[in-house]
Short mmCIF file of C-alpha atoms in Angstrom, two decimals:
data_model
loop_
_atom_site.label_atom_id
_atom_site.label_comp_id
_atom_site.label_asym_id
_atom_site.label_seq_id
_atom_site.Cartn_x
_atom_site.Cartn_y
_atom_site.Cartn_z
CA MET A 7 -1.00 7.25 9.14
CA THR A 8 -1.10 3.99 7.32
CA GLN A 9 -3.69 1.27 7.64
CA LEU A 10 -2.34 -2.09 8.68
CA MET A 11 -4.01 -5.37 9.49
CA PRO A 12 -3.76 -6.43 13.16
CA ASP A 13 -1.20 -9.16 12.40
CA LYS A 14 1.21 -6.41 11.27
CA CYS A 15 0.78 -4.46 14.55
CA HIS A 16 1.44 -7.08 17.22
CA ASP A 17 4.68 -5.48 18.46
CA PHE A 18 3.59 -1.82 18.62
CA ASP A 19 0.60 0.37 19.41
CA TRP A 20 -1.00 1.16 16.04
CA ARG A 21 -2.22 4.50 17.44
CA GLU A 22 1.36 5.77 17.75
CA ILE A 23 2.11 7.75 14.60
CA LYS A 24 5.84 7.11 14.19
CA PRO A 25 5.84 3.30 14.36
CA ASN A 26 2.61 3.14 12.36
CA VAL A 27 4.00 5.16 9.46
CA PHE A 28 7.34 3.33 9.63
CA ARG A 29 5.69 -0.11 9.54
CA GLY A 30 3.29 0.88 6.76
CA THR A 31 6.14 2.25 4.67
CA GLU A 32 8.22 -0.84 5.35
CA TYR A 33 5.34 -3.11 4.32
CA PHE A 34 4.74 -1.13 1.11
CA GLN A 35 8.47 -1.34 0.30
CA GLN A 36 8.30 -5.13 0.69
CA GLN A 37 5.41 -5.26 -1.79
CA LEU A 38 7.29 -3.00 -4.20
CA GLU A 39 10.34 -5.27 -4.05
CA ARG A 40 8.17 -8.34 -4.58
CA PHE A 41 5.97 -7.06 -7.41
CA GLY A 42 8.25 -4.49 -9.06
CA THR A 43 5.79 -1.71 -9.93
CA ILE A 44 4.02 0.89 -7.84
CA PRO A 45 0.48 0.04 -9.04
CA VAL A 46 0.87 -3.69 -8.29
CA ALA A 47 2.58 -2.95 -4.96
CA LEU A 48 -0.33 -0.66 -4.03
CA ALA A 49 -2.78 -3.41 -4.97
CA ALA A 50 -0.87 -5.88 -2.78
CA TYR A 51 -0.83 -3.36 0.08
CA ASN A 52 -4.59 -2.95 -0.25
CA ALA A 53 -5.86 -6.44 -1.08
CA GLY A 54 -2.98 -8.54 0.21
CA PRO A 55 -0.04 -10.00 -1.71
CA THR A 56 -1.46 -13.51 -1.95
CA ARG A 57 -4.70 -12.29 -3.48
CA VAL A 58 -2.88 -10.07 -5.99
CA ALA A 59 -0.40 -12.80 -6.95
CA SER A 60 -3.11 -15.41 -7.48
CA SER A 61 -5.75 -13.29 -9.20
CA LYS A 62 -6.03 -12.04 -12.75
CA GLU A 63 -8.45 -9.28 -11.75
CA TRP A 64 -8.25 -7.18 -8.61
CA PRO A 65 -11.34 -6.43 -6.53
CA ARG A 66 -13.15 -3.21 -7.46
CA GLU A 67 -12.14 -1.58 -4.18
CA THR A 68 -8.48 -2.31 -4.95
CA ARG A 69 -8.69 -0.96 -8.49
CA LEU A 70 -10.21 2.27 -7.15
CA TYR A 71 -7.58 2.48 -4.40
CA VAL A 72 -4.71 2.15 -6.89
CA LYS A 73 -6.26 4.77 -9.17
CA LYS A 74 -6.81 7.18 -6.27
CA VAL A 75 -3.31 6.84 -4.78
CA THR A 76 -1.52 7.08 -8.12
CA GLY A 77 -3.65 10.13 -8.92
CA TYR A 78 -2.59 11.80 -5.66
CA TYR A 79 1.03 10.97 -6.42
CA GLU A 80 0.82 12.39 -9.95
CA GLY A 81 -0.82 15.54 -8.60
CA LEU A 82 1.90 16.04 -6.01
CA THR A 83 4.77 15.40 -8.41
CA SER A 84 3.34 17.69 -11.10
CA ARG A 85 3.15 20.57 -8.60
CA SER A 86 6.80 20.20 -7.65
CA ASN A 87 8.03 20.62 -11.24
#
């Protein structure tokens, strides 16, 4: 399941897996379209798009999140080759 802020969950029960994953994926796609790269989109997903757009340095938590998620992705894609 994804983790969404309450303002993104007003029209569905966040505990329901299908709408939760759909909304989280949709939100990440919006960030990817806005920022253009996976690392910056992940940062926006984690810290918020306004914070990422207006800051030169991401919070430590966000930097670690981006590193962790891209590491998982690289691990998964290297196994499939």
